[in-house]
Short mmCIF file of C-alpha atoms and ligand atoms in Angstrom, two decimals:
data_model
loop_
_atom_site.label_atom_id
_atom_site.label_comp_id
_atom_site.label_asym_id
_atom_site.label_seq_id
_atom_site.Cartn_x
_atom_site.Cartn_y
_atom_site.Cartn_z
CA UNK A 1 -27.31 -29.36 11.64
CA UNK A 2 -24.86 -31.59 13.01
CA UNK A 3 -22.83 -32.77 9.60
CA UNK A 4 -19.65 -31.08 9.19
CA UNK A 5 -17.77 -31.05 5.48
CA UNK A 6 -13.73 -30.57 6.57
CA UNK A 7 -11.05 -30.12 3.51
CA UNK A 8 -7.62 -30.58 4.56
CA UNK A 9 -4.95 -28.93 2.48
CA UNK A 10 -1.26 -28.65 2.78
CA UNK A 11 2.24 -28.92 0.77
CA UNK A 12 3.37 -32.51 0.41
CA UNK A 13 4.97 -34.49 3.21
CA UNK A 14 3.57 -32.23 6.01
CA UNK A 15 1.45 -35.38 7.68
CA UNK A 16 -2.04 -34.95 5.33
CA UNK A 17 -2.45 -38.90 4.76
CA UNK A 18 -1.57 -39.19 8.69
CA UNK A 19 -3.95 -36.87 9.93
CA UNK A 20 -6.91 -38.17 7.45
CA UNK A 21 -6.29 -41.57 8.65
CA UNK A 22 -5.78 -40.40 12.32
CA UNK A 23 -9.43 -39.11 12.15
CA UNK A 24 -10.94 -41.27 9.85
CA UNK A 25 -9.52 -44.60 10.78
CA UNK A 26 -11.59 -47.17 9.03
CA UNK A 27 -14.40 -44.96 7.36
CA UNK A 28 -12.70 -43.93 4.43
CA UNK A 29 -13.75 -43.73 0.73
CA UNK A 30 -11.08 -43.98 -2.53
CA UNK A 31 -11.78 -42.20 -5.56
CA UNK A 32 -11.25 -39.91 -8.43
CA UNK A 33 -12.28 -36.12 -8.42
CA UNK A 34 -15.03 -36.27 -11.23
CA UNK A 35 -13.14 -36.35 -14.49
CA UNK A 36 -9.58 -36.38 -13.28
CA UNK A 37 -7.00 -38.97 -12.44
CA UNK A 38 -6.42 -37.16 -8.93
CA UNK A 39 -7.21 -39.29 -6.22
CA UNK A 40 -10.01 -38.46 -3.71
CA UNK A 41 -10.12 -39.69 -0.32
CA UNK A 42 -12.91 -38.91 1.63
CA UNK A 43 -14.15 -40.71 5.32
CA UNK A 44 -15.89 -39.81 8.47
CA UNK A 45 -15.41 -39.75 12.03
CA UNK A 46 -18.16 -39.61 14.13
CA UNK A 47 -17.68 -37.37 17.56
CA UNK A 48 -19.70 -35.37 20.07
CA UNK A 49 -22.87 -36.22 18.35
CA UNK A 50 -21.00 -34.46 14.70
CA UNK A 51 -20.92 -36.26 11.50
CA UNK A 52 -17.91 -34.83 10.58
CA UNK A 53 -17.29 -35.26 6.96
CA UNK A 54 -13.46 -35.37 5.84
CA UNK A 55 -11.93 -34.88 2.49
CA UNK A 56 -8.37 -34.88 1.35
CA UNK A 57 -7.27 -32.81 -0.65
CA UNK A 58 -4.36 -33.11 -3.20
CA UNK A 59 -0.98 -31.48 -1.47
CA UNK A 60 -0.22 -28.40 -3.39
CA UNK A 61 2.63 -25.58 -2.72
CA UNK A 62 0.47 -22.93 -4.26
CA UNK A 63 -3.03 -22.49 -6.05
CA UNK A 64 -1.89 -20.06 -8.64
CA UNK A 65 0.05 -22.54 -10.92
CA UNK A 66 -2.07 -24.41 -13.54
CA UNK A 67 -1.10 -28.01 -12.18
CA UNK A 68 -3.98 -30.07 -12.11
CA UNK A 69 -3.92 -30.74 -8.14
CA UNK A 70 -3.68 -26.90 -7.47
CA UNK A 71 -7.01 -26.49 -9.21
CA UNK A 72 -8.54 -29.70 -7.88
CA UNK A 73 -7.41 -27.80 -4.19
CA UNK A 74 -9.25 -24.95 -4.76
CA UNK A 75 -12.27 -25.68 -6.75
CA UNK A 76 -13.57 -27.83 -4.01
CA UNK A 77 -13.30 -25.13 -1.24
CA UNK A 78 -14.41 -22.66 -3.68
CA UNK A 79 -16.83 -24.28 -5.35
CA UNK A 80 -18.44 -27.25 -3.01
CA UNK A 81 -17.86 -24.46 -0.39
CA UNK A 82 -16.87 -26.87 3.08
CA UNK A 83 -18.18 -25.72 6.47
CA UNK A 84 -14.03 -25.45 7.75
CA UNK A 85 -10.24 -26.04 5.64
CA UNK A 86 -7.86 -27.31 7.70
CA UNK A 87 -4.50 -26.43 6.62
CA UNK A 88 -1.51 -28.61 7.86
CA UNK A 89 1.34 -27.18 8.22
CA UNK A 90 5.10 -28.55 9.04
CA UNK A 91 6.14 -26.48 12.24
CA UNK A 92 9.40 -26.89 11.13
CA UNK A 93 8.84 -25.57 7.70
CA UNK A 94 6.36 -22.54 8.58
CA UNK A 95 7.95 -19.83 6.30
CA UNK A 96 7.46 -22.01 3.20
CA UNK A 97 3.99 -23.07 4.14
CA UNK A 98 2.35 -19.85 4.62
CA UNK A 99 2.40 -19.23 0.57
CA UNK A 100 -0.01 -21.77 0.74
CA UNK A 101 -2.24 -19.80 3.97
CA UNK A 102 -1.96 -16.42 2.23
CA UNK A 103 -3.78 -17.90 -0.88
CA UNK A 104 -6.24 -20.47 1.27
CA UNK A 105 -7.08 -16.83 2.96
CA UNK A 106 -8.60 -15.86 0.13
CA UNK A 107 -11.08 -18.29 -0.43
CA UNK A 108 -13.40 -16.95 1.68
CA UNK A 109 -13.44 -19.89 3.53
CA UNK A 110 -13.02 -20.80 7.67
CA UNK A 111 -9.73 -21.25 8.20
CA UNK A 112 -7.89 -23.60 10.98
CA UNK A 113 -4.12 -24.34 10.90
CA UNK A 114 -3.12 -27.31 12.79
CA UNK A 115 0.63 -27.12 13.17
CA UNK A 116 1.87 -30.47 12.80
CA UNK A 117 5.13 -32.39 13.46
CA UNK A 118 5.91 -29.64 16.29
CA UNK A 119 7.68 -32.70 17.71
CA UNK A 120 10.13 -32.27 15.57
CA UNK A 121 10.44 -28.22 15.92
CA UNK A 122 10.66 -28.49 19.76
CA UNK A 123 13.27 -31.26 19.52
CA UNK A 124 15.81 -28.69 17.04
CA UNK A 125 14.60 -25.55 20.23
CA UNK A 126 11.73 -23.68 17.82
CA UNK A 127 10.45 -21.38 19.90
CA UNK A 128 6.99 -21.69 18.26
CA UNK A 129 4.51 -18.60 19.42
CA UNK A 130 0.96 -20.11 18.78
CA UNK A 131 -1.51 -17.50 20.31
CA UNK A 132 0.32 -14.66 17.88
CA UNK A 133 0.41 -16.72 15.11
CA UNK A 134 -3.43 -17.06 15.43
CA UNK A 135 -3.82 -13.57 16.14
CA UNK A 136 -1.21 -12.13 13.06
CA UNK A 137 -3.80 -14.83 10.73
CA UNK A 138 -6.58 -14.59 12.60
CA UNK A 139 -7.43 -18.01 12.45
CA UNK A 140 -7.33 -20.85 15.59
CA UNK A 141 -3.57 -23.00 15.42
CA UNK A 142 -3.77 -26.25 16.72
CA UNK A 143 -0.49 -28.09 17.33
CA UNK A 144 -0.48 -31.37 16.52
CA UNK A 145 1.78 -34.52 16.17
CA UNK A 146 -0.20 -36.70 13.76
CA UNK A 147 2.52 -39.79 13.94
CA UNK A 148 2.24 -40.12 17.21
CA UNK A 149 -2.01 -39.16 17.65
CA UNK A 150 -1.55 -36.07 19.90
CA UNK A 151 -3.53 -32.56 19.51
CA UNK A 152 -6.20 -34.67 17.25
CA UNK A 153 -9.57 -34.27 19.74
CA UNK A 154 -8.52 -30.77 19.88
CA UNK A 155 -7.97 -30.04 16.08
CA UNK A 156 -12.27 -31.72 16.07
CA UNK A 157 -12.89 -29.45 19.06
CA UNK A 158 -12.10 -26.65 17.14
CA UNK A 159 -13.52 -27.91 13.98
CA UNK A 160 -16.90 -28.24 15.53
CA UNK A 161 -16.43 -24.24 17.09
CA UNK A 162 -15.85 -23.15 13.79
CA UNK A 163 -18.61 -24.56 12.01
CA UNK A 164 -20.63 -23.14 14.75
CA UNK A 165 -19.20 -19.40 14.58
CA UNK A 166 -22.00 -16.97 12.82
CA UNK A 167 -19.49 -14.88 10.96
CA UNK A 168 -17.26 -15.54 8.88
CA UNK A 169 -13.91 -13.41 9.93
CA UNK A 170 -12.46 -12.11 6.64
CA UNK A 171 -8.49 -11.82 5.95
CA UNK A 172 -6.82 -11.03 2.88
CA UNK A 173 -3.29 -9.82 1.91
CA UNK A 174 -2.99 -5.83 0.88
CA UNK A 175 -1.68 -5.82 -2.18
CA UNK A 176 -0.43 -1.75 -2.72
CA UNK A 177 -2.38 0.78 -3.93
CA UNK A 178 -1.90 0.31 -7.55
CA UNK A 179 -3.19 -3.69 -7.65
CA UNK A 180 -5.93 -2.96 -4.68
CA UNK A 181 -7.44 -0.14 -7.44
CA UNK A 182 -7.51 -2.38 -10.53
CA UNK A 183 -9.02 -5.04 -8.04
CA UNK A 184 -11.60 -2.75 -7.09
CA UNK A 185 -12.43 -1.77 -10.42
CA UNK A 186 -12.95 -5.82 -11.53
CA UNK A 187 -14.82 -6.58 -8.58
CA UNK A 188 -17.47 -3.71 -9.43
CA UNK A 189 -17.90 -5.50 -12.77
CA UNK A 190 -17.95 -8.99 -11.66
CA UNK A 191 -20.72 -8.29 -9.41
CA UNK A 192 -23.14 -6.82 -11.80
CA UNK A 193 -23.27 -10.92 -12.95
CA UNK A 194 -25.07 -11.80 -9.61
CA UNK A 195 -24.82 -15.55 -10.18
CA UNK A 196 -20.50 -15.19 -9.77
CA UNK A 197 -21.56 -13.20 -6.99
CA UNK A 198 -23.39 -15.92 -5.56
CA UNK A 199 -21.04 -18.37 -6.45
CA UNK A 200 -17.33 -16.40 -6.12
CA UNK A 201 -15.75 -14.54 -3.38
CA UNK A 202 -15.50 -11.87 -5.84
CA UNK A 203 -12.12 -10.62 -4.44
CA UNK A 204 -10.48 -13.84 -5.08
CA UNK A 205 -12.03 -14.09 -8.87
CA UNK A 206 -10.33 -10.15 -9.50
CA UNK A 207 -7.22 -11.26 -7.46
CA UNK A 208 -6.69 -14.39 -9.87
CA UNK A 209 -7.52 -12.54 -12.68
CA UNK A 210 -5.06 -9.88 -12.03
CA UNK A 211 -2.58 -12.83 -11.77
CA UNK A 212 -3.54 -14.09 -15.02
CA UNK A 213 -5.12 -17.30 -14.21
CA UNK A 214 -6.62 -18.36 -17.30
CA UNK A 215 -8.66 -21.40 -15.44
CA UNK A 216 -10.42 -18.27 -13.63
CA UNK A 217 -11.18 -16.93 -17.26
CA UNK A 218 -12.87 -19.92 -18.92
CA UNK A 219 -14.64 -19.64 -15.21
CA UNK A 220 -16.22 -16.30 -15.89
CA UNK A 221 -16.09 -17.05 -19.79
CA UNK A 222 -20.10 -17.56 -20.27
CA UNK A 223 -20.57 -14.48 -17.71
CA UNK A 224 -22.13 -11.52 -19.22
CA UNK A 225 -19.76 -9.27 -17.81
CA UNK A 226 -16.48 -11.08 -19.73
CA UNK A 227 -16.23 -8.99 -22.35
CA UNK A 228 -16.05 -6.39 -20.20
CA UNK A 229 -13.59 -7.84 -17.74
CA UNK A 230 -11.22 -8.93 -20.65
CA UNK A 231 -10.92 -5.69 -22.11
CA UNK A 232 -9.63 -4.52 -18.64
CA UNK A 233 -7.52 -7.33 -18.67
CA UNK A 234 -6.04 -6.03 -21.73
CA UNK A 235 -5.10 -2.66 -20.97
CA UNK A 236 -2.85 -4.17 -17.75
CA UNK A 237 0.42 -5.65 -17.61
CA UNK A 238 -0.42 -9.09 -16.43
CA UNK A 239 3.26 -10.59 -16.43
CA UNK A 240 4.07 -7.22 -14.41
CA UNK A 241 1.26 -7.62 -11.85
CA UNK A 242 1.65 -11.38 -11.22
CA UNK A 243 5.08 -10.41 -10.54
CA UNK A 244 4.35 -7.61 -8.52
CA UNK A 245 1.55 -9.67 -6.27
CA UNK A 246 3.98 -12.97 -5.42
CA UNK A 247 6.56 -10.40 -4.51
CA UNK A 248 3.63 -8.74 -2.20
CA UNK A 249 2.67 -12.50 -0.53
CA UNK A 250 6.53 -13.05 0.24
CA UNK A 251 7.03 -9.63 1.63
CA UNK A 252 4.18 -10.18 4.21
CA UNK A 253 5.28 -13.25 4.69
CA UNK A 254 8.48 -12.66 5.77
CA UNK A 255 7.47 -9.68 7.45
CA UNK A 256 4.92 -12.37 9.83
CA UNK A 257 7.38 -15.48 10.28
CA UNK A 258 9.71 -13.77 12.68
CA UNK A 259 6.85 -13.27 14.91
CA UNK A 260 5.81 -16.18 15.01
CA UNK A 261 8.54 -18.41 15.69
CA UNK A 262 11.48 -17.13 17.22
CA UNK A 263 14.70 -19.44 17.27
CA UNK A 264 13.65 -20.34 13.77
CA UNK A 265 14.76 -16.65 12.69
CA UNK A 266 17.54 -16.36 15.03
CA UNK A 267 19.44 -19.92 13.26
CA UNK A 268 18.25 -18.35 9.95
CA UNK A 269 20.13 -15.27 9.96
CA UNK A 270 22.88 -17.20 12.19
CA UNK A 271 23.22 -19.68 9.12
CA UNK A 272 23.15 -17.29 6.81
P1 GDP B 301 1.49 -36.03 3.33
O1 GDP B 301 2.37 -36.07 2.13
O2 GDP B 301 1.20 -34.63 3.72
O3 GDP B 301 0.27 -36.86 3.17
O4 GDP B 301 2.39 -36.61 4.56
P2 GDP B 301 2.33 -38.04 5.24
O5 GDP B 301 1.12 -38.21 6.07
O6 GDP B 301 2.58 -39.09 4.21
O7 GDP B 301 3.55 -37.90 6.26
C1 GDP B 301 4.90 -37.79 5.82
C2 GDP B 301 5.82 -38.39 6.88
O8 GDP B 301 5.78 -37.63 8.08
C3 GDP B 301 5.42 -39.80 7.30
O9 GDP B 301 6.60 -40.56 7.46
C4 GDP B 301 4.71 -39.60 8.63
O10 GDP B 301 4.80 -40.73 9.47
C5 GDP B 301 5.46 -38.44 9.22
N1 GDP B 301 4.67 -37.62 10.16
C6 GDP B 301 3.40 -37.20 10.02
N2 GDP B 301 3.03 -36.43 11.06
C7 GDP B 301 4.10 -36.34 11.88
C8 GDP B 301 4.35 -35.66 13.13
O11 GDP B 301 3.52 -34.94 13.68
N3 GDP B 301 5.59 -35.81 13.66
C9 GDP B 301 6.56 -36.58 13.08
N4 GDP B 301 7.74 -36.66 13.71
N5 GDP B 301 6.36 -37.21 11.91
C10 GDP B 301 5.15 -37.11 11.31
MG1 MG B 302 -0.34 -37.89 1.42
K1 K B 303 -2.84 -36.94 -1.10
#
């Protein structure tokens, strides 16, 4: 098959609407998600004998809040499923960016970061360390500068060795034992309904449950096993575990950033 369906995601203002019309130049296609106001872009680029499909996805900080975008985000990648999501992600603003990676990790999805603006990092001394960042994520970084057309053929390069991977390499965030047990527990009920199964990375479905995400409840709402799931959901704390779980994604995040990029820490703590 040589069609390729690419979502790019990112926070505002980190060079989305560059990069789209880096790639897709000319081919592009203005819309509206299916009964929503948000605009859709989508276009194609045609390269190395690839249809490569592009779609643009609104810029979000998160994908737990209930904003309209966030959901737009990640019902396309979890629902229409594309073959790779490209996050982009400001090398100057890494720290803040990676909320968005740790939840994009767990959409069971391919994953490729393409670290743009790294013009601008370089020029303030970043030290930026690519090859650990893509080993602490396990997922390929491509730097990019999306203003100015450079790292573009090999952000598609890597697009196209994605799609063409067999297996799909699996990251989440650890959560502690106490949140990892109740997730267990939801996911062994969710996937007595075999059609979420089918559908859901049923980690992800228990994870936004536990963070009381009541989009992911009309979700499973027609599902045999809600009753079930709700009266879990009942016996919990949610205000306590949502808490507990956005504490858990900044701790590994700031336990990750240092590693990553070193001056960035060093005028941090100097600043500080
Ligand atoms: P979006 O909100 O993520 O769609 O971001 P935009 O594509 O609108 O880009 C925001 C601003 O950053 C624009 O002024 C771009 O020209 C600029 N920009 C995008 N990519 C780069 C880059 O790699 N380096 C630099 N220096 N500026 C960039
Ligand atoms: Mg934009
Ligand atoms: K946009």
């Amino acid at each position: 098959d040589n069609r390729i369906r690419v979502a790019l995601t990112g926070n505002p203002n980190v060079g989305k609407t560059t990069l789209f019309n880096v790639i897709t130049g000319s081919r592009q296609h203005v819309g509206n998600w299916p009964g929503v106001t948000v605009e859709k872009k989508s276009g194609f680029k045609i390269y190395k004998g690839y249809e490569i499909e592009v779609i643009d996805l609104p810029g979000t900080y998160s994908l737990t809040a209930y904003s309209l975008d966030e959901v737009v985000a990640r019902d396309f990648i979890v629902d229409e499923k594309p073959d790779v999501v490209v996050q982009i992600v400001d090398a100057t603003n890494i720290e803040r960016n990676l909320y968005l990676t740790t939840q994009l990790m767990e959409l069971g999805s391919k994953m490729i970061i393409a670290l743009n603006m790294y013009d601008l990092a370089e020029e303030r001394g970043d030290k930026l360390h690519v090859e650990k960042m893509e080993k602490i994520l396990a997922m390929p970084v491509v730097l990019t500068i999306a203003s100015d057309n450079v790292g573009i053929y090999e952000l598609l390069d890597t697009v196209i060795a994605e799609k063409q991977k067999e297996n799909y390499h699996s990251r989440e965030i650890g959560y502690g034992d106490e949140i990892e047990s109740r997730i267990i527990e939801l996911e062994k009920v969710l996937s007595q309904d075999k059609g979420l199964a089918s559908r859901y990375p049923l980690r992800w479905l228990a994870v936004r449950l536990l963070d009381g995400d009541e989009n992911i409840l009309r979700k499973i709402a027609g599902s045999s096993v809600a009753p079930e799931i709700k009266s879990i959901l009942s016996r919990l704390d949610i205000e306590e575990y949502e808490a507990l779980m956005a504490d858990k994604r900044y701790e590994v995040i700031s336990a990750m950033f240092p590693q990553m990029c070193e001056r960035c820490m060093t005028r941090m703590t100097t600043s500080d």
